[in-house]
Short mmCIF file of C-alpha atoms in Angstrom, two decimals:
data_model
loop_
_atom_site.label_atom_id
_atom_site.label_comp_id
_atom_site.label_asym_id
_atom_site.label_seq_id
_atom_site.Cartn_x
_atom_site.Cartn_y
_atom_site.Cartn_z
CA MET A 1 -30.11 13.52 -38.62
CA LEU A 2 -28.10 14.22 -35.46
CA ARG A 3 -31.19 13.66 -33.31
CA HIS A 4 -31.91 10.35 -35.01
CA GLY A 5 -28.30 9.26 -34.52
CA ALA A 6 -28.43 10.14 -30.82
CA THR A 7 -31.67 8.17 -30.42
CA ALA A 8 -30.20 5.16 -32.20
CA LEU A 9 -27.09 5.34 -30.00
CA ALA A 10 -29.25 5.50 -26.85
CA ALA A 11 -31.22 2.44 -27.97
CA VAL A 12 -28.06 0.48 -28.79
CA VAL A 13 -26.48 1.40 -25.44
CA VAL A 14 -29.53 0.27 -23.45
CA LEU A 15 -29.93 -2.97 -25.40
CA ALA A 16 -26.22 -3.77 -25.05
CA ALA A 17 -26.41 -3.17 -21.31
CA LEU A 18 -29.41 -5.47 -20.93
CA LEU A 19 -27.87 -8.22 -23.07
CA LEU A 20 -24.30 -8.01 -21.73
CA PRO A 21 -23.37 -11.48 -20.39
CA THR A 22 -21.45 -12.13 -17.18
CA LYS A 23 -19.09 -14.83 -18.44
CA LEU A 24 -16.26 -14.33 -20.92
CA GLY A 25 -17.19 -17.49 -22.79
CA HIS A 26 -20.66 -16.04 -23.51
CA LEU A 27 -19.30 -12.77 -24.89
CA THR A 28 -20.20 -13.44 -28.54
CA ALA A 29 -22.07 -11.50 -31.26
CA PRO A 30 -25.25 -13.66 -31.18
CA VAL A 31 -25.78 -12.78 -27.51
CA PHE A 32 -26.45 -9.17 -28.52
CA LEU A 33 -28.88 -10.11 -31.32
CA ARG A 34 -31.81 -10.96 -29.05
CA ILE A 35 -34.94 -9.35 -27.62
CA PRO A 36 -34.61 -8.47 -23.92
CA VAL A 37 -37.90 -8.70 -22.04
CA GLU A 38 -36.66 -6.01 -19.65
CA ALA A 39 -36.65 -3.48 -22.52
CA ILE A 40 -40.24 -4.31 -23.38
CA CYS A 41 -41.33 -3.94 -19.75
CA GLY A 42 -39.36 -0.73 -19.37
CA VAL A 43 -40.96 0.86 -22.41
CA ALA A 44 -44.39 -0.21 -21.18
CA VAL A 45 -43.80 1.46 -17.81
CA LEU A 46 -42.62 4.68 -19.44
CA LEU A 47 -45.66 4.73 -21.72
CA LEU A 48 -47.95 4.28 -18.73
CA LEU A 49 -46.27 7.27 -17.12
CA GLY A 50 -46.65 9.18 -20.42
CA PRO A 51 -47.57 12.85 -20.82
CA GLY A 52 -50.52 12.50 -18.47
CA GLY A 53 -48.44 11.16 -15.56
CA PRO A 54 -47.15 13.18 -12.61
CA GLY A 55 -44.38 15.49 -13.86
CA ARG A 56 -41.74 14.71 -11.25
CA VAL A 57 -42.34 10.98 -11.47
CA ARG A 58 -42.26 11.06 -15.27
CA ARG A 59 -38.86 12.77 -15.18
CA ALA A 60 -37.39 10.86 -12.25
CA VAL A 61 -38.23 7.30 -13.30
CA PRO A 62 -36.13 7.18 -16.52
CA ALA A 63 -33.22 8.93 -14.79
CA LEU A 64 -33.28 6.48 -11.87
CA ALA A 65 -33.76 3.55 -14.24
CA GLY A 66 -30.77 4.68 -16.29
CA ALA A 67 -28.56 5.07 -13.23
CA GLY A 68 -29.66 1.63 -12.02
CA LEU A 69 -28.88 0.19 -15.44
CA GLY A 70 -25.42 1.76 -15.25
CA LEU A 71 -24.79 0.15 -11.86
CA MET A 72 -25.95 -3.18 -13.24
CA VAL A 73 -23.43 -2.87 -16.09
CA VAL A 74 -20.68 -2.18 -13.54
CA LEU A 75 -21.64 -5.36 -11.65
CA LYS A 76 -21.70 -7.33 -14.89
CA LEU A 77 -18.21 -6.07 -15.74
CA LEU A 78 -17.04 -7.12 -12.27
CA ASP A 79 -18.51 -10.55 -12.96
CA LEU A 80 -16.62 -10.72 -16.24
CA GLY A 81 -13.40 -9.80 -14.45
CA PHE A 82 -13.94 -12.34 -11.68
CA ASP A 83 -14.87 -14.99 -14.23
CA SER A 84 -11.57 -14.39 -16.03
CA VAL A 85 -9.56 -14.83 -12.81
CA TYR A 86 -11.58 -16.81 -10.27
CA LYS A 87 -14.11 -18.56 -12.55
CA ARG A 88 -17.05 -17.31 -10.47
CA PRO A 89 -19.19 -14.16 -10.21
CA PHE A 90 -18.38 -11.19 -7.98
CA ASP A 91 -19.97 -11.56 -4.53
CA LEU A 92 -21.68 -8.36 -3.42
CA VAL A 93 -21.33 -9.28 0.25
CA LEU A 94 -17.95 -10.98 0.47
CA ASP A 95 -15.63 -9.85 -2.33
CA TRP A 96 -15.00 -6.14 -1.79
CA ILE A 97 -11.77 -6.93 0.07
CA LEU A 98 -10.44 -8.60 -3.09
CA LEU A 99 -10.56 -5.28 -4.92
CA ASP A 100 -8.10 -3.93 -2.37
CA TYR A 101 -5.87 -6.96 -2.89
CA GLY A 102 -6.14 -6.38 -6.63
CA GLN A 103 -4.85 -2.84 -6.20
CA SER A 104 -1.91 -4.15 -4.13
CA PHE A 105 -1.16 -6.67 -6.85
CA LEU A 106 -1.13 -3.91 -9.47
CA GLN A 107 1.25 -1.83 -7.36
CA ASP A 108 3.63 -4.77 -7.11
CA SER A 109 3.32 -5.62 -10.81
CA ILE A 110 3.34 -2.24 -12.59
CA GLY A 111 4.34 0.18 -9.84
CA PRO A 112 2.37 2.68 -7.71
CA ALA A 113 1.92 5.18 -10.55
CA GLY A 114 0.61 2.56 -12.94
CA ALA A 115 -1.71 1.12 -10.30
CA MET A 116 -3.04 4.59 -9.47
CA GLY A 117 -3.69 5.19 -13.16
CA VAL A 118 -5.62 1.92 -13.49
CA VAL A 119 -7.73 2.68 -10.40
CA ALA A 120 -8.43 6.23 -11.55
CA GLY A 121 -9.38 4.94 -15.00
CA ALA A 122 -11.75 2.38 -13.46
CA LEU A 123 -13.47 5.05 -11.35
CA VAL A 124 -13.85 7.34 -14.37
CA LEU A 125 -15.29 4.42 -16.34
CA VAL A 126 -17.88 3.76 -13.60
CA VAL A 127 -18.98 7.41 -13.60
CA LEU A 128 -19.13 7.54 -17.40
CA LEU A 129 -21.15 4.32 -17.59
CA ILE A 130 -23.74 5.58 -15.11
CA ALA A 131 -23.92 8.95 -16.86
CA LEU A 132 -24.21 7.30 -20.29
CA MET A 133 -27.00 4.96 -19.20
CA THR A 134 -28.87 7.80 -17.50
CA TRP A 135 -28.63 9.94 -20.64
CA ALA A 136 -29.77 7.03 -22.82
CA ALA A 137 -32.83 6.28 -20.67
CA VAL A 138 -33.85 9.95 -20.50
CA ARG A 139 -33.33 10.34 -24.26
CA LEU A 140 -35.49 7.32 -25.08
CA ASN A 141 -38.20 8.48 -22.68
CA ARG A 142 -38.46 11.81 -24.52
CA VAL A 143 -38.73 10.03 -27.87
CA LEU A 144 -41.45 7.73 -26.50
CA ALA A 145 -43.38 10.73 -25.16
CA ARG A 146 -43.33 12.39 -28.61
CA HIS A 147 -44.36 9.23 -30.47
CA SER A 148 -46.50 7.45 -27.88
CA ALA A 149 -49.05 6.04 -30.33
CA ALA A 150 -46.42 4.41 -32.53
CA ALA A 151 -44.52 3.25 -29.42
CA VAL A 152 -47.59 1.48 -28.02
CA GLY A 153 -48.13 -0.43 -31.27
CA GLY A 154 -44.46 -1.27 -31.59
CA THR A 155 -44.30 -2.49 -28.00
CA LEU A 156 -47.30 -4.78 -28.53
CA VAL A 157 -45.73 -6.24 -31.69
CA VAL A 158 -42.29 -6.79 -30.13
CA GLY A 159 -43.88 -8.17 -26.96
CA THR A 160 -45.90 -10.65 -29.02
CA VAL A 161 -42.76 -11.73 -30.91
CA TRP A 162 -40.95 -12.24 -27.60
CA VAL A 163 -43.79 -14.43 -26.24
CA VAL A 164 -43.90 -16.53 -29.42
CA CYS A 165 -40.10 -16.98 -29.46
CA ALA A 166 -40.10 -17.93 -25.77
CA ALA A 167 -42.95 -20.42 -26.25
CA LEU A 168 -41.39 -22.06 -29.32
CA GLY A 169 -37.83 -21.96 -28.00
CA VAL A 170 -36.53 -20.03 -31.02
CA ARG A 171 -32.77 -19.75 -30.86
CA ASN A 172 -30.17 -17.49 -32.40
CA THR A 173 -27.41 -20.07 -32.90
CA ALA A 174 -26.79 -21.27 -29.32
CA VAL A 175 -28.82 -18.66 -27.41
CA PRO A 176 -32.58 -18.07 -27.15
CA VAL A 177 -33.95 -15.06 -29.03
CA ALA A 178 -36.32 -14.27 -26.15
CA ALA A 179 -33.89 -12.99 -23.50
CA GLY A 180 -34.46 -12.35 -19.81
CA SER A 181 -30.86 -12.45 -18.65
CA SER A 182 -30.82 -9.14 -16.78
CA ALA A 183 -33.88 -10.07 -14.72
CA GLU A 184 -32.21 -13.41 -13.91
CA PHE A 185 -29.00 -11.56 -13.09
CA LEU A 186 -30.74 -9.33 -10.56
CA GLN A 187 -32.60 -12.27 -9.05
CA ASP A 188 -29.33 -14.17 -8.68
CA ARG A 189 -27.77 -11.17 -6.95
CA VAL A 190 -30.61 -10.97 -4.43
CA GLN A 191 -30.22 -14.69 -3.68
CA GLN A 192 -26.44 -14.27 -3.48
CA VAL A 193 -26.75 -11.50 -0.88
CA ARG A 194 -29.14 -13.58 1.20
CA ALA A 195 -26.84 -16.60 1.00
CA GLY A 196 -23.83 -14.49 2.00
CA LEU A 197 -25.63 -13.18 5.05
CA ARG A 198 -26.64 -16.73 6.10
CA ASP A 199 -23.24 -18.26 5.41
CA LYS A 200 -21.50 -16.86 8.49
CA GLU A 201 -23.87 -18.54 10.95
CA GLU A 202 -23.75 -21.82 9.05
CA PHE A 203 -19.97 -21.74 8.98
CA VAL A 204 -19.69 -21.11 12.72
CA ARG A 205 -21.68 -24.30 13.29
CA GLU A 206 -19.45 -26.24 10.88
CA ALA A 207 -16.27 -24.99 12.56
CA ALA A 208 -17.50 -26.08 15.99
CA ASP A 209 -17.80 -29.69 14.82
CA ASP A 210 -14.24 -31.04 15.11
CA ASP A 211 -13.42 -34.65 15.95
CA TYR A 212 -9.82 -33.71 16.74
CA ALA A 213 -10.47 -30.72 18.98
CA ASP A 214 -10.29 -32.71 22.23
CA LEU A 215 -7.85 -35.41 21.17
CA PRO A 216 -4.98 -35.54 23.71
CA ALA A 217 -1.63 -34.29 22.50
CA ASP A 218 0.04 -37.63 23.11
CA ARG A 219 -2.26 -39.21 20.50
CA LEU A 220 -1.55 -36.66 17.79
CA LEU A 221 0.99 -37.29 15.01
CA THR A 222 2.62 -40.23 16.78
CA GLY A 223 3.72 -41.66 13.44
CA LEU A 224 5.90 -38.64 12.71
CA ARG A 225 7.64 -38.13 16.03
CA GLY A 226 11.28 -37.22 15.55
CA LYS A 227 10.76 -36.21 11.91
CA ASP A 228 11.24 -32.81 10.30
CA VAL A 229 7.97 -32.17 8.48
CA ILE A 230 7.75 -29.50 5.78
CA PHE A 231 4.50 -28.36 4.17
CA ALA A 232 5.40 -26.41 1.04
CA PHE A 233 2.84 -24.59 -1.09
CA ILE A 234 3.80 -23.82 -4.69
CA GLU A 235 1.85 -20.83 -5.96
CA SER A 236 -0.47 -21.57 -8.94
CA TYR A 237 0.79 -25.15 -9.28
CA GLY A 238 -2.36 -26.72 -10.72
CA ARG A 239 -3.41 -29.75 -12.72
CA SER A 240 -2.72 -27.73 -15.88
CA ALA A 241 1.00 -27.77 -15.12
CA ILE A 242 1.15 -31.55 -15.48
CA GLN A 243 -1.68 -32.30 -17.92
CA ASP A 244 -2.04 -29.37 -20.33
CA PRO A 245 -0.62 -30.61 -23.66
CA GLU A 246 1.40 -27.41 -24.19
CA ILE A 247 2.76 -27.14 -20.66
CA ALA A 248 2.92 -30.67 -19.29
CA PRO A 249 5.69 -32.23 -21.44
CA GLN A 250 8.43 -30.04 -19.99
CA VAL A 251 7.12 -30.13 -16.42
CA SER A 252 6.55 -33.89 -16.61
CA ALA A 253 10.09 -34.41 -17.87
CA LEU A 254 11.40 -32.37 -14.96
CA LEU A 255 9.41 -34.45 -12.45
CA ALA A 256 10.45 -37.72 -14.09
CA ASP A 257 14.12 -36.76 -13.87
CA ALA A 258 13.65 -35.68 -10.24
CA ASP A 259 11.97 -39.01 -9.46
CA ARG A 260 14.94 -40.88 -10.88
CA ARG A 261 17.48 -38.88 -8.89
CA LEU A 262 15.48 -39.07 -5.69
CA ARG A 263 14.98 -42.84 -5.99
CA ASP A 264 18.72 -43.20 -6.45
CA GLY A 265 19.12 -41.22 -3.22
CA GLY A 266 16.76 -43.50 -1.28
CA TRP A 267 13.63 -41.33 -1.45
CA SER A 268 10.10 -42.51 -2.16
CA SER A 269 7.02 -40.46 -2.96
CA ARG A 270 3.27 -40.71 -3.49
CA SER A 271 1.01 -38.21 -5.27
CA GLY A 272 -2.67 -37.39 -5.76
CA PHE A 273 -4.93 -34.40 -6.34
CA LEU A 274 -6.78 -31.98 -4.10
CA THR A 275 -9.64 -29.78 -5.30
CA SER A 276 -8.98 -26.19 -4.29
CA PRO A 277 -11.74 -23.87 -3.03
CA THR A 278 -10.35 -21.07 -5.20
CA TYR A 279 -9.16 -20.54 -8.76
CA GLY A 280 -6.64 -18.14 -10.24
CA GLY A 281 -5.95 -16.37 -6.93
CA GLY A 282 -6.93 -16.20 -3.28
CA SER A 283 -4.12 -18.46 -2.08
CA TRP A 284 -4.94 -17.80 1.57
CA LEU A 285 -8.32 -19.50 1.07
CA ALA A 286 -6.56 -22.66 -0.07
CA HIS A 287 -3.97 -22.54 2.73
CA SER A 288 -6.67 -22.19 5.37
CA THR A 289 -8.81 -24.93 3.80
CA PHE A 290 -5.87 -27.34 3.75
CA ASN A 291 -4.94 -26.53 7.34
CA SER A 292 -8.36 -26.32 8.97
CA GLY A 293 -10.31 -29.16 7.38
CA LEU A 294 -13.05 -26.67 6.49
CA TRP A 295 -14.11 -25.37 3.07
CA ILE A 296 -12.92 -21.73 3.11
CA LYS A 297 -14.50 -20.40 -0.05
CA ASN A 298 -14.72 -16.68 0.74
CA GLN A 299 -13.17 -13.90 2.82
CA GLN A 300 -15.94 -13.93 5.39
CA ARG A 301 -15.23 -17.58 6.20
CA TYR A 302 -11.51 -16.86 6.32
CA ARG A 303 -11.93 -14.04 8.81
CA THR A 304 -14.31 -16.08 10.96
CA LEU A 305 -11.91 -19.04 10.92
CA THR A 306 -8.75 -17.11 11.74
CA SER A 307 -10.44 -15.23 14.59
CA GLY A 308 -11.45 -18.53 16.22
CA ASP A 309 -9.61 -21.39 17.88
CA ARG A 310 -10.05 -24.23 15.36
CA MET A 311 -7.05 -26.59 15.51
CA THR A 312 -5.10 -26.41 12.26
CA LEU A 313 -2.86 -29.11 10.85
CA THR A 314 0.21 -27.01 11.60
CA GLY A 315 -1.23 -26.15 15.01
CA ALA A 316 -1.52 -29.86 15.80
CA PHE A 317 2.27 -30.13 15.60
CA ARG A 318 2.63 -27.32 18.10
CA LYS A 319 -0.01 -28.82 20.39
CA THR A 320 2.07 -31.97 20.79
CA GLY A 321 5.02 -29.99 22.14
CA ALA A 322 7.27 -32.30 20.09
CA TRP A 323 8.08 -29.85 17.29
CA ARG A 324 9.25 -26.30 16.85
CA THR A 325 6.87 -24.75 14.32
CA VAL A 326 7.97 -22.06 11.86
CA GLY A 327 6.55 -20.28 8.84
CA ILE A 328 8.44 -19.03 5.80
CA MET A 329 6.11 -16.47 4.22
CA PRO A 330 7.96 -14.45 1.56
CA GLY A 331 4.76 -12.92 0.20
CA VAL A 332 3.85 -11.31 3.53
CA THR A 333 4.91 -7.66 3.61
CA ARG A 334 2.98 -6.42 6.64
CA SER A 335 1.72 -7.61 10.01
CA TRP A 336 0.33 -11.15 9.76
CA PRO A 337 -1.61 -12.07 12.93
CA GLU A 338 -2.76 -15.32 11.32
CA GLY A 339 0.61 -16.81 12.31
CA LYS A 340 -0.76 -17.31 15.81
CA PHE A 341 -3.89 -19.00 14.50
CA TYR A 342 -1.76 -21.42 12.49
CA GLY A 343 0.21 -22.35 15.61
CA LEU A 344 3.57 -21.09 14.37
CA ASP A 345 6.26 -20.36 16.96
CA ARG A 346 8.07 -18.06 14.56
CA VAL A 347 7.13 -16.50 11.22
CA TYR A 348 9.75 -15.20 8.79
CA ASP A 349 8.26 -12.82 6.24
CA SER A 350 9.80 -10.76 3.43
CA ARG A 351 11.10 -8.25 5.98
CA SER A 352 12.77 -10.67 8.38
CA MET A 353 14.70 -13.09 6.16
CA GLY A 354 17.59 -10.71 5.54
CA TYR A 355 16.91 -10.38 1.82
CA LYS A 356 18.82 -7.53 0.13
CA GLY A 357 17.90 -8.24 -3.47
CA PRO A 358 15.21 -6.88 -5.82
CA LYS A 359 11.56 -7.85 -6.07
CA PHE A 360 10.62 -10.06 -8.98
CA SER A 361 7.39 -8.32 -9.99
CA TRP A 362 4.82 -9.36 -7.36
CA THR A 363 7.20 -11.75 -5.59
CA PRO A 364 9.18 -10.00 -2.85
CA VAL A 365 11.68 -12.87 -2.35
CA PRO A 366 12.80 -15.61 -4.82
CA ASP A 367 11.97 -19.17 -3.80
CA GLN A 368 15.56 -20.32 -3.60
CA TYR A 369 16.42 -17.49 -1.25
CA SER A 370 13.40 -18.36 0.93
CA LEU A 371 14.62 -21.95 1.25
CA SER A 372 18.18 -20.79 1.81
CA ALA A 373 16.98 -18.49 4.61
CA PHE A 374 15.01 -21.35 6.15
CA GLU A 375 18.15 -23.46 6.19
CA ARG A 376 20.27 -20.65 7.64
CA LEU A 377 17.79 -19.38 10.23
CA GLU A 378 16.18 -22.63 11.39
CA HIS A 379 16.69 -25.96 9.71
CA GLY A 380 20.48 -25.89 9.54
CA LYS A 381 21.09 -24.83 13.14
CA PRO A 382 23.15 -27.38 15.07
CA GLY A 383 21.57 -29.09 18.04
CA ARG A 384 17.99 -28.21 17.16
CA GLY A 385 15.07 -30.56 17.80
CA PRO A 386 12.40 -31.78 15.34
CA MET A 387 10.81 -29.05 13.28
CA MET A 388 7.57 -28.46 11.39
CA ALA A 389 7.64 -25.73 8.74
CA LYS A 390 5.00 -24.15 6.55
CA ILE A 391 6.79 -22.72 3.51
CA VAL A 392 5.16 -20.71 0.74
CA LEU A 393 7.01 -20.64 -2.57
CA ALA A 394 5.79 -17.52 -4.36
CA SER A 395 7.99 -17.18 -7.46
CA SER A 396 5.29 -18.82 -9.57
CA HIS A 397 2.83 -16.06 -8.68
CA ASN A 398 1.11 -14.15 -11.49
CA PRO A 399 2.36 -12.24 -13.59
CA TRP A 400 5.24 -14.78 -14.02
CA ALA A 401 7.78 -12.23 -15.16
CA PRO A 402 10.58 -11.73 -14.46
CA ILE A 403 11.45 -15.22 -13.20
CA PRO A 404 14.57 -15.91 -11.12
CA ARG A 405 17.02 -18.54 -12.29
CA THR A 406 18.42 -21.33 -10.17
CA LEU A 407 21.77 -20.50 -8.56
CA GLY A 408 24.31 -22.51 -6.65
CA TRP A 409 23.25 -22.68 -3.01
CA ASP A 410 26.57 -21.17 -1.97
CA GLU A 411 26.06 -18.18 -4.31
CA ILE A 412 22.88 -16.83 -2.75
CA GLY A 413 24.29 -14.87 0.19
CA ASP A 414 22.08 -11.94 1.20
CA GLY A 415 20.26 -11.95 -2.13
CA SER A 416 22.08 -9.02 -3.72
CA VAL A 417 23.24 -11.45 -6.43
CA TYR A 418 19.67 -11.30 -7.76
CA ASP A 419 20.11 -7.70 -8.96
CA SER A 420 21.62 -8.88 -12.23
CA VAL A 421 19.26 -11.87 -12.41
CA GLU A 422 16.19 -9.62 -12.19
CA LYS A 423 17.50 -7.38 -14.98
CA GLU A 424 17.87 -10.41 -17.25
CA GLY A 425 14.19 -11.32 -16.85
CA GLU A 426 11.17 -10.56 -18.98
CA ASP A 427 9.04 -7.42 -18.69
CA PRO A 428 5.57 -8.44 -17.40
CA GLU A 429 3.84 -5.77 -19.48
CA GLU A 430 5.37 -7.22 -22.64
CA VAL A 431 4.65 -10.81 -21.64
CA TRP A 432 0.97 -10.13 -21.03
CA LYS A 433 0.45 -8.76 -24.52
CA ASP A 434 0.60 -12.32 -25.84
CA PRO A 435 -1.34 -15.18 -24.16
CA SER A 436 1.07 -17.76 -25.56
CA ARG A 437 3.97 -15.98 -23.83
CA VAL A 438 1.98 -15.89 -20.62
CA ARG A 439 1.56 -19.67 -20.78
CA THR A 440 5.26 -20.13 -21.51
CA GLU A 441 6.37 -17.94 -18.63
CA TYR A 442 3.88 -19.66 -16.30
CA ARG A 443 5.45 -23.00 -17.19
CA ARG A 444 8.94 -21.66 -16.63
CA SER A 445 7.98 -20.29 -13.22
CA ILE A 446 6.58 -23.69 -12.14
CA GLU A 447 9.76 -25.36 -13.38
CA TYR A 448 11.82 -22.91 -11.33
CA SER A 449 9.83 -23.50 -8.13
CA LEU A 450 9.86 -27.30 -8.51
CA THR A 451 13.56 -27.36 -9.37
CA THR A 452 14.37 -25.20 -6.36
CA LEU A 453 12.35 -27.30 -3.91
CA ILE A 454 13.67 -30.63 -5.17
CA SER A 455 17.23 -29.32 -5.15
CA TYR A 456 16.76 -28.21 -1.55
CA VAL A 457 15.58 -31.67 -0.52
CA GLU A 458 18.48 -33.35 -2.30
CA ARG A 459 21.02 -31.08 -0.63
CA TYR A 460 19.59 -30.65 2.86
CA GLY A 461 17.12 -33.51 3.39
CA ASP A 462 17.96 -36.60 5.43
CA GLU A 463 16.43 -39.77 6.87
CA ASP A 464 14.15 -37.74 9.11
CA THR A 465 12.82 -35.36 6.44
CA VAL A 466 9.18 -35.57 5.36
CA LEU A 467 8.07 -33.17 2.65
CA VAL A 468 4.45 -32.53 1.69
CA PHE A 469 4.18 -30.15 -1.25
CA LEU A 470 1.17 -29.04 -3.24
CA GLY A 471 -0.31 -26.26 -5.33
CA ASP A 472 -2.73 -23.78 -3.87
CA HIS A 473 -4.91 -23.28 -6.95
CA GLN A 474 -4.96 -23.35 -10.72
CA PRO A 475 -3.54 -20.31 -12.56
CA VAL A 476 -5.81 -17.77 -14.26
CA SER A 477 -7.81 -18.77 -17.32
CA THR A 478 -5.30 -17.10 -19.67
CA VAL A 479 -3.16 -20.14 -18.84
CA THR A 480 -5.75 -22.84 -18.22
CA GLU A 481 -8.09 -21.81 -21.05
CA ASP A 482 -10.87 -22.94 -18.70
CA ARG A 483 -9.79 -26.57 -18.81
CA LEU A 484 -8.93 -29.18 -16.17
CA GLY A 485 -10.99 -27.75 -13.31
CA ARG A 486 -9.71 -26.68 -9.88
CA ASP A 487 -7.48 -29.62 -8.94
CA VAL A 488 -3.91 -29.21 -7.72
CA PRO A 489 -1.20 -31.89 -7.37
CA VAL A 490 -0.10 -32.96 -3.89
CA SER A 491 2.90 -35.17 -3.08
CA ILE A 492 4.47 -36.71 0.02
CA LEU A 493 8.20 -37.45 -0.09
CA ALA A 494 10.29 -39.31 2.51
CA ARG A 495 13.24 -41.64 2.91
CA ASP A 496 11.78 -43.62 5.79
CA PRO A 497 9.52 -46.36 4.27
CA ALA A 498 7.32 -46.31 7.39
CA VAL A 499 6.14 -42.79 6.49
CA LEU A 500 4.62 -43.88 3.18
CA ASP A 501 3.40 -47.19 4.60
CA ARG A 502 1.03 -45.16 6.75
CA ILE A 503 -0.78 -43.85 3.66
CA SER A 504 -0.82 -47.08 1.66
CA GLY A 505 -4.62 -47.08 1.80
CA TRP A 506 -4.91 -43.70 0.11
CA GLY A 507 -4.38 -45.10 -3.37
CA TRP A 508 -2.00 -42.28 -4.33
CA HIS A 509 0.28 -42.87 -7.31
CA PRO A 510 4.02 -43.57 -6.92
CA GLY A 511 6.28 -40.66 -7.84
CA LEU A 512 6.01 -36.89 -7.87
CA LYS A 513 3.48 -36.72 -10.71
CA PRO A 514 -0.04 -38.04 -10.14
CA GLY A 515 -1.57 -39.69 -13.19
CA PRO A 516 -4.84 -38.41 -14.71
CA ASP A 517 -6.82 -41.04 -12.76
CA ALA A 518 -5.13 -40.43 -9.41
CA PRO A 519 -7.49 -40.00 -6.42
CA VAL A 520 -9.04 -36.55 -6.08
CA TRP A 521 -10.05 -35.27 -2.64
CA PRO A 522 -11.59 -31.95 -1.70
CA MET A 523 -8.81 -29.95 -0.09
CA ASP A 524 -10.64 -29.74 3.22
CA ALA A 525 -10.43 -33.54 3.55
CA PHE A 526 -6.65 -33.55 3.87
CA ARG A 527 -6.28 -32.42 7.49
CA ASP A 528 -8.35 -35.20 9.03
CA ARG A 529 -6.95 -37.90 6.77
CA PHE A 530 -3.39 -36.84 7.53
CA LEU A 531 -4.05 -36.70 11.29
CA SER A 532 -5.70 -40.10 11.09
CA ALA A 533 -2.89 -41.69 9.08
CA TYR A 534 -0.13 -40.36 11.32
CA GLY A 535 -1.94 -40.51 14.64
CA ASP A 536 -2.25 -43.54 16.87
CA ARG A 537 -5.12 -44.88 14.75
CA PRO A 538 -3.45 -45.51 11.37
CA GLY A 539 -6.09 -48.06 10.37
CA ALA A 540 -8.65 -45.29 9.99
CA ALA A 541 -6.70 -43.83 7.09
CA SER A 542 -7.47 -46.80 4.87
CA ALA A 543 -11.15 -46.54 5.64
CA THR A 544 -11.33 -42.91 4.60
CA GLY A 545 -8.69 -42.80 1.88
CA GLY A 546 -9.03 -43.04 -1.88
#
């Protein structure tokens, strides 16, 4: 009885491994009630190697096949994880660096000990999976060797059933009974590796093609001379924040109230959508896409871009010599050489803003403190000239707990006031036990970041302020529930009517909230359209906009 149970377990394990899907949405019971062609072929190979085959080969093949099957399961699990966060499969060539970032995120979210435990558990799981699959394959091979005659007949019958089901298109609810998903999975991985190896050369050619590379400085950004221009990224501020029926009502009400107050103060705004190259994470890919005018969809492209001399949108301001360029990067906790690539005269990170308060989970510095530091260190200095700033607002970063609360601008000081604020917040481990709480806390974090930014503009903005703010990507699928795609809102806000007149041909909607039918551009289109609209050829903006 024990032997039969072990054999049944081995068969179930192998079949489950072969039928395991790579997308969370496909992880249903009917998927596992199919006939995998790979199992039929595998049994046929083992029978051919049967008792009369070479001894070493007969023993080595099932062991190697089992280990390979274990590795395939690990890759499928990585795909499931990436699908849940980034809505795409794991890239064997380009995504290993993201595992390191994931570990850093865990350290910031649950502490070094917790992160070490998760990593150790993952490594143990990998070893156990490979060992389990190897044992299962070896076990089944021994059973086949003892019952070869019956196995041959059974294989012919099951193979015939598979062919008939494939020919007739027989389905088990929504999935075909005749499965070949693992073979397709391996084929896709081979093609993915080849594409990853080709992508670098193709991208280098794309990056070299730049209509603005040789444009003289005196023809760049002439429509913004004398203005203070702020580009603010709001972490995870996606279309879901303003269109999801559970999240949007509160966020929309906040934006509507802000529109009213800003109009009363003489401000005008226009809004649209940009499609991000990333989803659920990888903010730096979106930032570099927005700035470079190139589609930065993976880490290899990012590294190639930032090691080159492509003119960025922020770098164009520096090239003119008419602006001081600064970066407010509260999420940066170590050396960040990309600041030079982005053309920033000075970068303030989490270590150089004078913050003495606590971290809020992943976020080293609350958004309001970041903006307060920008005002104290740069924007509010008397006698300064025009300024361009890239500001990253990170308080809406996953895991969205605890969230700071808005304070009076005069209360912020060195940030030590946040000690009590952080203690009042939610525990991220508790929040993430309930998807509905995750969605609620995500909404609250977006409300905090928007409230903070709008309050800053109301208090410190003037006739020469131009604010461009946008999301970097949609939040993870726990929030989006795989709806509303990869779009993020983008808005331009100014008091000077001439600023918005320059983009009248874009077709963007009035106000801080773009409507569902607002224009949608790929994020890499923004740089050139912005440079065109605010350069000495404003007419070109109408031709390319909308």
